[in-house]
Short mmCIF file of C-alpha atoms in Angstrom, two decimals:
data_model
loop_
_atom_site.label_atom_id
_atom_site.label_comp_id
_atom_site.label_asym_id
_atom_site.label_seq_id
_atom_site.Cartn_x
_atom_site.Cartn_y
_atom_site.Cartn_z
CA MET A 1 -206.90 -22.86 -130.97
CA ARG A 2 -204.83 -22.33 -133.72
CA VAL A 3 -203.57 -18.77 -133.36
CA LEU A 4 -202.58 -16.82 -136.35
CA VAL A 5 -199.38 -13.96 -135.02
CA THR A 6 -198.26 -11.36 -137.88
CA GLY A 7 -195.04 -9.61 -136.45
CA SER A 8 -194.33 -12.83 -135.60
CA LYS A 9 -190.06 -12.44 -136.09
CA GLY A 10 -190.49 -8.87 -134.42
CA PHE A 11 -189.65 -8.12 -131.08
CA ILE A 12 -193.83 -8.82 -129.27
CA GLY A 13 -194.12 -11.54 -131.93
CA ARG A 14 -191.78 -12.97 -131.06
CA ASN A 15 -191.74 -13.29 -127.23
CA LEU A 16 -195.00 -14.00 -127.93
CA THR A 17 -194.62 -16.43 -129.93
CA VAL A 18 -192.26 -18.75 -127.68
CA ARG A 19 -195.14 -18.10 -124.28
CA LEU A 20 -198.16 -19.36 -126.66
CA GLN A 21 -195.76 -22.48 -127.50
CA GLU A 22 -194.81 -23.25 -123.25
CA GLN A 23 -198.61 -22.68 -123.30
CA GLY A 24 -199.14 -26.02 -124.76
CA LYS A 25 -202.76 -25.85 -125.97
CA TYR A 26 -202.04 -23.24 -129.22
CA GLU A 27 -201.19 -24.67 -132.54
CA ILE A 28 -198.91 -20.89 -134.31
CA LEU A 29 -199.32 -19.31 -137.62
CA GLU A 30 -196.76 -16.94 -138.16
CA ILE A 31 -196.63 -14.41 -140.87
CA ASP A 32 -194.19 -12.14 -141.00
CA ARG A 33 -193.00 -9.98 -143.43
CA GLU A 34 -190.92 -12.24 -145.60
CA ASN A 35 -194.34 -14.44 -146.34
CA SER A 36 -196.22 -13.74 -149.48
CA TRP A 37 -200.06 -12.21 -148.90
CA GLU A 38 -201.47 -15.75 -150.16
CA SER A 39 -199.80 -17.44 -146.99
CA VAL A 40 -201.49 -14.95 -145.18
CA VAL A 41 -205.06 -15.66 -146.78
CA GLN A 42 -204.22 -20.03 -145.82
CA ALA A 43 -203.28 -18.40 -142.62
CA LEU A 44 -206.64 -16.76 -142.15
CA ALA A 45 -208.45 -19.82 -143.86
CA THR A 46 -207.58 -21.63 -140.57
CA ALA A 47 -206.91 -19.51 -137.63
CA ASP A 48 -209.02 -19.06 -134.76
CA TYR A 49 -208.01 -15.94 -133.25
CA VAL A 50 -205.64 -13.03 -135.13
CA VAL A 51 -202.82 -11.45 -133.12
CA HIS A 52 -201.94 -8.11 -135.22
CA LEU A 53 -198.90 -6.84 -134.26
CA ALA A 54 -197.54 -6.34 -137.14
CA GLY A 55 -196.83 -2.55 -138.35
CA ILE A 56 -193.92 -0.11 -139.84
CA ASN A 57 -192.75 2.46 -136.99
CA ARG A 58 -189.19 3.65 -139.37
CA PRO A 59 -190.49 3.69 -142.61
CA LYS A 60 -188.16 5.23 -145.06
CA THR A 61 -190.85 7.86 -146.56
CA GLU A 62 -193.92 8.71 -144.97
CA ASP A 63 -195.70 7.04 -147.20
CA GLU A 64 -194.91 3.74 -145.44
CA PHE A 65 -196.21 4.25 -142.39
CA GLY A 66 -200.35 4.12 -143.92
CA ALA A 67 -199.28 1.31 -146.53
CA GLY A 68 -197.88 -0.87 -143.50
CA ASN A 69 -199.55 0.12 -140.45
CA VAL A 70 -203.35 0.87 -142.34
CA GLY A 71 -203.31 -1.29 -145.67
CA PHE A 72 -201.84 -4.22 -144.35
CA THR A 73 -204.83 -3.73 -142.04
CA GLN A 74 -207.87 -3.12 -144.18
CA ARG A 75 -206.40 -6.14 -146.26
CA LEU A 76 -205.87 -8.03 -143.64
CA CYS A 77 -209.68 -7.23 -142.76
CA ALA A 78 -210.91 -7.79 -146.03
CA GLU A 79 -210.38 -10.53 -146.06
CA LEU A 80 -211.99 -12.58 -143.45
CA GLU A 81 -215.30 -10.96 -143.95
CA ARG A 82 -214.61 -12.13 -147.47
CA GLN A 83 -213.89 -15.49 -146.06
CA GLY A 84 -217.38 -14.93 -144.26
CA ARG A 85 -214.31 -14.68 -140.77
CA SER A 86 -215.60 -13.35 -137.64
CA LEU A 87 -212.37 -14.13 -135.67
CA PRO A 88 -211.06 -12.56 -132.37
CA ILE A 89 -208.52 -9.73 -133.39
CA LEU A 90 -206.01 -8.93 -130.92
CA PHE A 91 -203.92 -6.09 -132.05
CA SER A 92 -201.64 -3.51 -130.91
CA SER A 93 -201.24 -0.26 -131.23
CA SER A 94 -199.69 2.43 -129.75
CA ILE A 95 -200.05 5.56 -127.94
CA GLN A 96 -199.12 7.98 -130.51
CA ALA A 97 -202.07 6.90 -131.54
CA ILE A 98 -203.57 10.00 -129.66
CA LEU A 99 -201.33 12.50 -131.43
CA ASP A 100 -201.14 13.84 -134.60
CA ASN A 101 -198.20 12.65 -136.17
CA PRO A 102 -197.71 10.54 -139.59
CA TYR A 103 -196.90 7.59 -137.49
CA GLY A 104 -199.60 8.26 -134.43
CA ARG A 105 -202.17 9.08 -137.90
CA SER A 106 -201.31 5.87 -139.23
CA LYS A 107 -202.64 4.08 -135.92
CA ARG A 108 -204.88 5.93 -135.03
CA GLU A 109 -206.52 4.69 -138.58
CA ALA A 110 -205.64 1.10 -138.26
CA GLU A 111 -207.30 1.22 -134.55
CA GLU A 112 -211.08 2.29 -136.35
CA VAL A 113 -210.35 -0.36 -139.36
CA ILE A 114 -210.50 -2.51 -136.19
CA ALA A 115 -213.54 -1.57 -134.46
CA ASN A 116 -215.29 -1.45 -137.71
CA TYR A 117 -214.32 -4.44 -138.52
CA ALA A 118 -215.29 -6.17 -134.84
CA GLN A 119 -218.59 -3.44 -135.30
CA ARG A 120 -219.66 -5.32 -138.84
CA THR A 121 -219.10 -9.07 -137.45
CA GLY A 122 -219.65 -9.35 -134.47
CA ALA A 123 -216.44 -9.92 -133.54
CA PRO A 124 -214.86 -9.13 -130.71
CA ALA A 125 -211.73 -7.20 -131.62
CA ILE A 126 -209.16 -6.08 -128.14
CA ILE A 127 -206.73 -2.48 -128.98
CA TYR A 128 -204.00 -2.12 -126.90
CA ARG A 129 -202.25 1.46 -126.75
CA LEU A 130 -198.98 0.28 -126.38
CA PRO A 131 -196.25 2.91 -124.51
CA ASN A 132 -192.37 1.71 -125.21
CA VAL A 133 -192.40 -1.19 -124.07
CA PHE A 134 -189.08 -3.33 -123.27
CA GLY A 135 -186.55 -6.58 -122.96
CA LYS A 136 -184.50 -8.83 -124.76
CA TRP A 137 -183.96 -9.95 -128.46
CA CYS A 138 -185.89 -6.46 -129.11
CA ARG A 139 -183.78 -4.80 -131.76
CA PRO A 140 -180.73 -1.90 -130.95
CA ASN A 141 -180.11 1.20 -132.39
CA TYR A 142 -183.29 1.06 -134.52
CA ASN A 143 -186.34 3.37 -132.03
CA SER A 144 -185.64 1.24 -128.59
CA VAL A 145 -183.46 4.17 -126.51
CA VAL A 146 -183.18 1.10 -123.96
CA ALA A 147 -182.50 -1.63 -126.02
CA THR A 148 -179.62 0.87 -127.72
CA PHE A 149 -178.47 2.13 -124.11
CA CYS A 150 -178.01 -1.70 -123.15
CA TYR A 151 -175.81 -2.86 -126.21
CA ASN A 152 -174.14 0.32 -126.24
CA ILE A 153 -173.19 0.24 -122.78
CA ALA A 154 -172.31 -3.44 -122.53
CA ARG A 155 -169.18 -2.54 -125.20
CA ASP A 156 -167.95 0.36 -123.76
CA LEU A 157 -169.57 2.41 -127.34
CA PRO A 158 -171.17 5.95 -127.20
CA ILE A 159 -174.55 6.56 -126.08
CA THR A 160 -176.50 10.07 -127.19
CA ILE A 161 -179.00 12.29 -124.72
CA SER A 162 -180.87 14.85 -126.17
CA ASP A 163 -182.45 15.45 -123.27
CA PRO A 164 -180.79 13.94 -119.55
CA ASN A 165 -184.92 15.44 -118.15
CA ARG A 166 -187.01 13.59 -120.79
CA GLU A 167 -189.57 11.50 -118.85
CA LEU A 168 -190.05 8.20 -120.30
CA GLU A 169 -193.77 5.60 -120.62
CA LEU A 170 -192.06 2.21 -120.62
CA ALA A 171 -193.63 -1.24 -120.49
CA TYR A 172 -191.77 -4.52 -119.63
CA ILE A 173 -192.15 -7.03 -122.77
CA ASP A 174 -193.15 -9.87 -120.16
CA ASP A 175 -195.90 -7.79 -118.30
CA VAL A 176 -197.42 -6.62 -121.70
CA VAL A 177 -197.04 -11.12 -123.32
CA ARG A 178 -198.68 -11.95 -120.06
CA ALA A 179 -201.65 -8.78 -120.25
CA PHE A 180 -201.72 -10.48 -124.20
CA LEU A 181 -202.56 -13.50 -123.02
CA ALA A 182 -205.01 -12.98 -120.17
CA ASP A 183 -206.78 -11.08 -123.05
CA MET A 184 -207.25 -13.71 -125.14
CA ASP A 185 -210.25 -15.79 -123.88
CA LEU A 186 -212.74 -14.15 -124.98
CA SER A 187 -215.20 -15.79 -127.06
CA GLU A 188 -217.94 -15.26 -125.01
CA ARG A 189 -217.18 -10.98 -126.32
CA THR A 190 -218.43 -9.18 -128.24
CA GLY A 191 -217.12 -5.49 -129.67
CA VAL A 192 -213.49 -3.18 -129.02
CA TYR A 193 -212.06 -3.49 -125.96
CA TYR A 194 -209.62 -0.29 -125.47
CA ARG A 195 -207.05 -1.71 -123.59
CA GLU A 196 -203.30 -0.34 -121.64
CA VAL A 197 -200.52 -2.26 -119.83
CA PRO A 198 -201.52 -2.12 -116.15
CA VAL A 199 -197.63 -2.41 -115.61
CA THR A 200 -196.07 0.74 -117.78
CA HIS A 201 -192.89 2.16 -115.47
CA LYS A 202 -191.41 6.24 -115.37
CA THR A 203 -188.13 7.19 -115.53
CA THR A 204 -185.74 9.68 -117.21
CA LEU A 205 -182.96 9.80 -120.24
CA ALA A 206 -180.96 9.93 -116.96
CA LYS A 207 -181.71 7.76 -115.18
CA LEU A 208 -182.45 4.95 -117.81
CA ALA A 209 -178.32 5.42 -118.99
CA ASP A 210 -177.16 6.07 -115.31
CA THR A 211 -178.87 2.98 -113.70
CA ILE A 212 -177.65 0.28 -116.92
CA ARG A 213 -173.64 2.17 -116.51
CA SER A 214 -174.15 0.34 -113.07
CA PHE A 215 -175.47 -2.78 -114.03
CA LYS A 216 -171.66 -2.83 -116.11
CA GLU A 217 -169.84 -1.63 -112.82
CA SER A 218 -171.01 -4.20 -110.77
CA ARG A 219 -168.94 -5.91 -112.02
CA ARG A 220 -166.44 -3.90 -110.54
CA THR A 221 -168.23 -3.31 -108.19
CA LEU A 222 -169.57 -6.77 -106.97
CA LEU A 223 -172.56 -4.48 -106.37
CA VAL A 224 -176.53 -6.13 -107.36
CA PRO A 225 -178.71 -4.54 -108.37
CA ASP A 226 -181.96 -3.08 -105.63
CA HIS A 227 -183.79 -6.24 -107.10
CA ALA A 228 -187.16 -5.18 -104.76
CA ASP A 229 -187.54 -2.48 -107.03
CA PRO A 230 -189.34 -3.97 -109.96
CA PHE A 231 -188.27 -1.60 -113.38
CA THR A 232 -184.02 -2.27 -111.77
CA HIS A 233 -185.40 -6.11 -111.74
CA LYS A 234 -186.84 -6.21 -115.37
CA LEU A 235 -183.97 -3.85 -116.53
CA TYR A 236 -181.20 -5.84 -115.50
CA ALA A 237 -183.02 -8.80 -116.75
CA THR A 238 -182.97 -7.32 -120.18
CA TYR A 239 -179.04 -5.85 -119.73
CA LEU A 240 -178.08 -9.21 -119.06
CA SER A 241 -179.45 -10.33 -122.02
CA TYR A 242 -177.90 -7.79 -124.21
CA LEU A 243 -174.20 -9.18 -123.43
CA ASP A 244 -171.90 -9.84 -125.87
CA SER A 245 -171.83 -13.63 -125.66
CA GLU A 246 -167.72 -14.01 -125.66
CA ASP A 247 -168.43 -11.45 -121.92
CA PHE A 248 -170.84 -13.60 -120.09
CA ALA A 249 -168.28 -14.60 -117.79
CA TYR A 250 -166.02 -12.53 -115.53
CA ASP A 251 -163.18 -13.04 -112.76
CA LEU A 252 -163.21 -11.90 -109.74
CA GLU A 253 -160.48 -10.78 -107.63
CA GLN A 254 -158.05 -13.19 -104.70
CA ARG A 255 -156.45 -12.48 -102.19
CA ILE A 256 -154.57 -15.43 -102.04
CA ASP A 257 -151.89 -16.23 -99.22
CA ALA A 258 -150.18 -19.34 -97.02
CA ARG A 259 -153.55 -19.93 -95.78
CA GLY A 260 -154.96 -20.42 -99.47
CA ALA A 261 -157.42 -17.57 -101.08
CA LEU A 262 -160.57 -15.98 -100.82
CA ALA A 263 -162.88 -14.21 -103.33
CA GLU A 264 -165.67 -11.90 -102.69
CA PHE A 265 -168.21 -12.40 -104.36
CA ILE A 266 -171.63 -10.63 -103.91
CA LYS A 267 -172.64 -7.03 -102.23
CA SER A 268 -175.38 -5.79 -101.55
CA LYS A 269 -176.47 -2.52 -99.27
CA HIS A 270 -180.25 -4.83 -98.50
CA VAL A 271 -178.74 -8.52 -97.91
CA GLY A 272 -174.77 -7.49 -97.48
CA GLN A 273 -172.35 -10.08 -99.08
CA ILE A 274 -171.91 -13.15 -100.31
CA PHE A 275 -167.79 -14.41 -100.59
CA VAL A 276 -166.02 -17.34 -100.85
CA SER A 277 -162.09 -19.24 -100.09
CA ARG A 278 -160.75 -21.49 -100.51
CA THR A 279 -157.76 -23.22 -97.10
CA LYS A 280 -155.32 -25.81 -97.07
CA PRO A 281 -155.86 -28.04 -95.33
CA GLY A 282 -154.83 -28.03 -91.53
CA ILE A 283 -155.26 -24.11 -91.39
CA THR A 284 -157.98 -22.01 -89.49
CA ARG A 285 -159.55 -19.27 -89.97
CA GLY A 286 -161.23 -16.90 -87.52
CA ASN A 287 -160.62 -16.28 -84.34
CA HIS A 288 -162.34 -12.99 -84.04
CA TYR A 289 -165.91 -12.18 -82.46
CA HIS A 290 -168.44 -9.07 -84.20
CA HIS A 291 -170.74 -7.18 -82.36
CA THR A 292 -173.36 -6.66 -84.71
CA LYS A 293 -172.78 -8.84 -87.39
CA ASN A 294 -173.55 -11.84 -88.77
CA GLU A 295 -172.41 -14.95 -90.40
CA LYS A 296 -173.59 -17.29 -92.36
CA PHE A 297 -170.85 -20.44 -93.04
CA LEU A 298 -171.35 -22.98 -95.60
CA VAL A 299 -168.83 -25.61 -96.63
CA LEU A 300 -169.00 -27.23 -100.15
CA SER A 301 -166.21 -29.48 -100.01
CA GLY A 302 -164.11 -30.76 -98.01
CA GLU A 303 -164.01 -31.21 -94.41
CA ALA A 304 -163.99 -29.04 -91.41
CA ILE A 305 -164.54 -27.47 -87.61
CA VAL A 306 -166.49 -24.41 -86.26
CA ARG A 307 -165.75 -23.58 -82.97
CA PHE A 308 -166.90 -20.93 -81.27
CA ARG A 309 -166.66 -19.53 -77.64
CA ARG A 310 -168.64 -16.76 -75.95
CA ILE A 311 -166.20 -14.04 -75.95
CA ASP A 312 -167.24 -13.74 -71.70
CA ASP A 313 -167.49 -17.80 -71.06
CA GLU A 314 -164.06 -20.15 -71.58
CA SER A 315 -167.09 -23.12 -73.02
CA VAL A 316 -165.72 -23.86 -76.44
CA ILE A 317 -168.59 -24.34 -79.18
CA GLU A 318 -167.11 -27.33 -81.87
CA TYR A 319 -169.89 -28.15 -84.82
CA SER A 320 -168.31 -30.70 -87.10
CA VAL A 321 -169.55 -30.50 -91.23
CA ARG A 322 -168.31 -31.42 -94.54
CA GLY A 323 -169.58 -30.54 -98.47
CA GLU A 324 -171.74 -33.17 -99.27
CA ASP A 325 -173.70 -31.73 -95.98
CA PHE A 326 -175.18 -28.30 -97.28
CA ARG A 327 -175.04 -28.26 -93.54
CA VAL A 328 -175.21 -24.09 -92.97
CA ILE A 329 -173.51 -22.66 -89.73
CA ASP A 330 -175.38 -19.63 -87.88
CA ILE A 331 -171.74 -17.58 -86.27
CA PRO A 332 -173.83 -15.02 -83.97
CA PRO A 333 -172.67 -11.81 -82.27
CA GLY A 334 -170.75 -12.16 -79.02
CA TYR A 335 -169.06 -15.24 -80.31
CA THR A 336 -165.48 -15.49 -81.60
CA HIS A 337 -165.15 -18.21 -83.78
CA SER A 338 -163.18 -20.03 -86.28
CA ILE A 339 -162.96 -23.15 -89.29
CA GLN A 340 -160.26 -24.81 -89.45
CA ASN A 341 -159.69 -26.92 -92.48
CA VAL A 342 -158.82 -30.80 -90.86
CA GLY A 343 -159.77 -33.05 -94.18
CA ASP A 344 -157.01 -34.51 -96.33
CA THR A 345 -157.97 -31.24 -99.34
CA GLU A 346 -158.17 -28.05 -99.66
CA LEU A 347 -161.70 -26.35 -97.94
CA VAL A 348 -164.11 -24.42 -99.99
CA THR A 349 -166.38 -22.93 -97.97
CA LEU A 350 -169.22 -19.96 -98.58
CA PHE A 351 -169.60 -17.31 -96.70
CA TRP A 352 -172.91 -14.40 -96.31
CA ALA A 353 -172.39 -11.42 -94.02
CA ASN A 354 -175.01 -9.40 -93.42
CA GLU A 355 -173.16 -6.12 -94.31
CA ILE A 356 -170.97 -4.70 -96.51
CA PHE A 357 -167.73 -4.96 -95.05
CA ASP A 358 -167.16 -1.28 -93.76
CA PRO A 359 -162.94 -0.67 -93.45
CA GLU A 360 -163.47 2.14 -91.24
CA ASN A 361 -165.90 0.57 -88.87
CA PRO A 362 -165.39 -3.01 -89.84
CA ASP A 363 -166.74 -4.17 -86.13
CA THR A 364 -163.97 -7.68 -86.16
CA TYR A 365 -162.28 -7.99 -82.85
CA ALA A 366 -159.17 -10.33 -83.02
CA LEU A 367 -159.63 -13.11 -80.55
CA PRO A 368 -158.48 -16.74 -80.35
CA VAL A 369 -161.64 -19.61 -79.64
CA ILE A 370 -158.64 -21.43 -78.02
CA ASP A 371 -155.75 -19.73 -76.37
CA GLU A 372 -152.68 -22.07 -77.99
#
């Protein structure tokens, strides 16, 4: 199927064309503002489907709304009828189409053009009234508050919050594209269908800004966002896409002593924390127990012996582990435990604990596994 995408280099267009390419069953004909009208005519002559995303939302004058949103849509539909082609059209409109403002009126009039084309030709048409859409590749400091907040906060630039309590309805770009793809099989249908993105998220300007600031602070606090919340999950992915290319990497604070080094990596209020250590040959770490806290050890490089002793027993349990085995050791409560580097090289170990270390309630009590 040949799919003509107008506005292919815009935010939604770029994401959609990538997904269409991934499907492996579409040939994509891309049209954007630099293309001539002759290019549009040629594309319409060979296309099997039209996804009409091109439009104007930040014009220099209000007249551009009419020319960009209504006029171009009229020319598109008229050319299809001139060629005698009744192609399916998927059109991206806006929830502002119900409002009495210049942009909303232009989108509503463009919807009417699409609907009249479908009624005259019998071609199926789907009209999506989109809320504010966010995600990777959206232009910051233009018409997307999410893109602007992500871009500016990531770079320590100021943001403006006109009304902290103003509520926003947002749709994530992957949800929008997924909905478009699901609606593209219209071969046996006719008529006009109005659609909404099935998944949207509501927040306020203040909460949006605070959440994005917490993403930036996570490099210091090591607290990962709550990925169980769908909006936070999508917003964090969006934030990362706006990092400066020279700011992808960051250093962890290391605690270095005679034994080696240790660094905390990730913390989560829901799943605890991850940390990593380097231990010199012959050195033993641990020799303590917990009442409720539990851990997992994973040796990544080197050789070690992990020893256990139940605190009310004298029997010692030993596990030999090597980096190449990727063998995980569970650390149950009530067992004092230690890990000793028995190799000739540095021992690198990844640790997980089910709770973030709390110095006021560490639940960690010193006790040797083996009396020396």
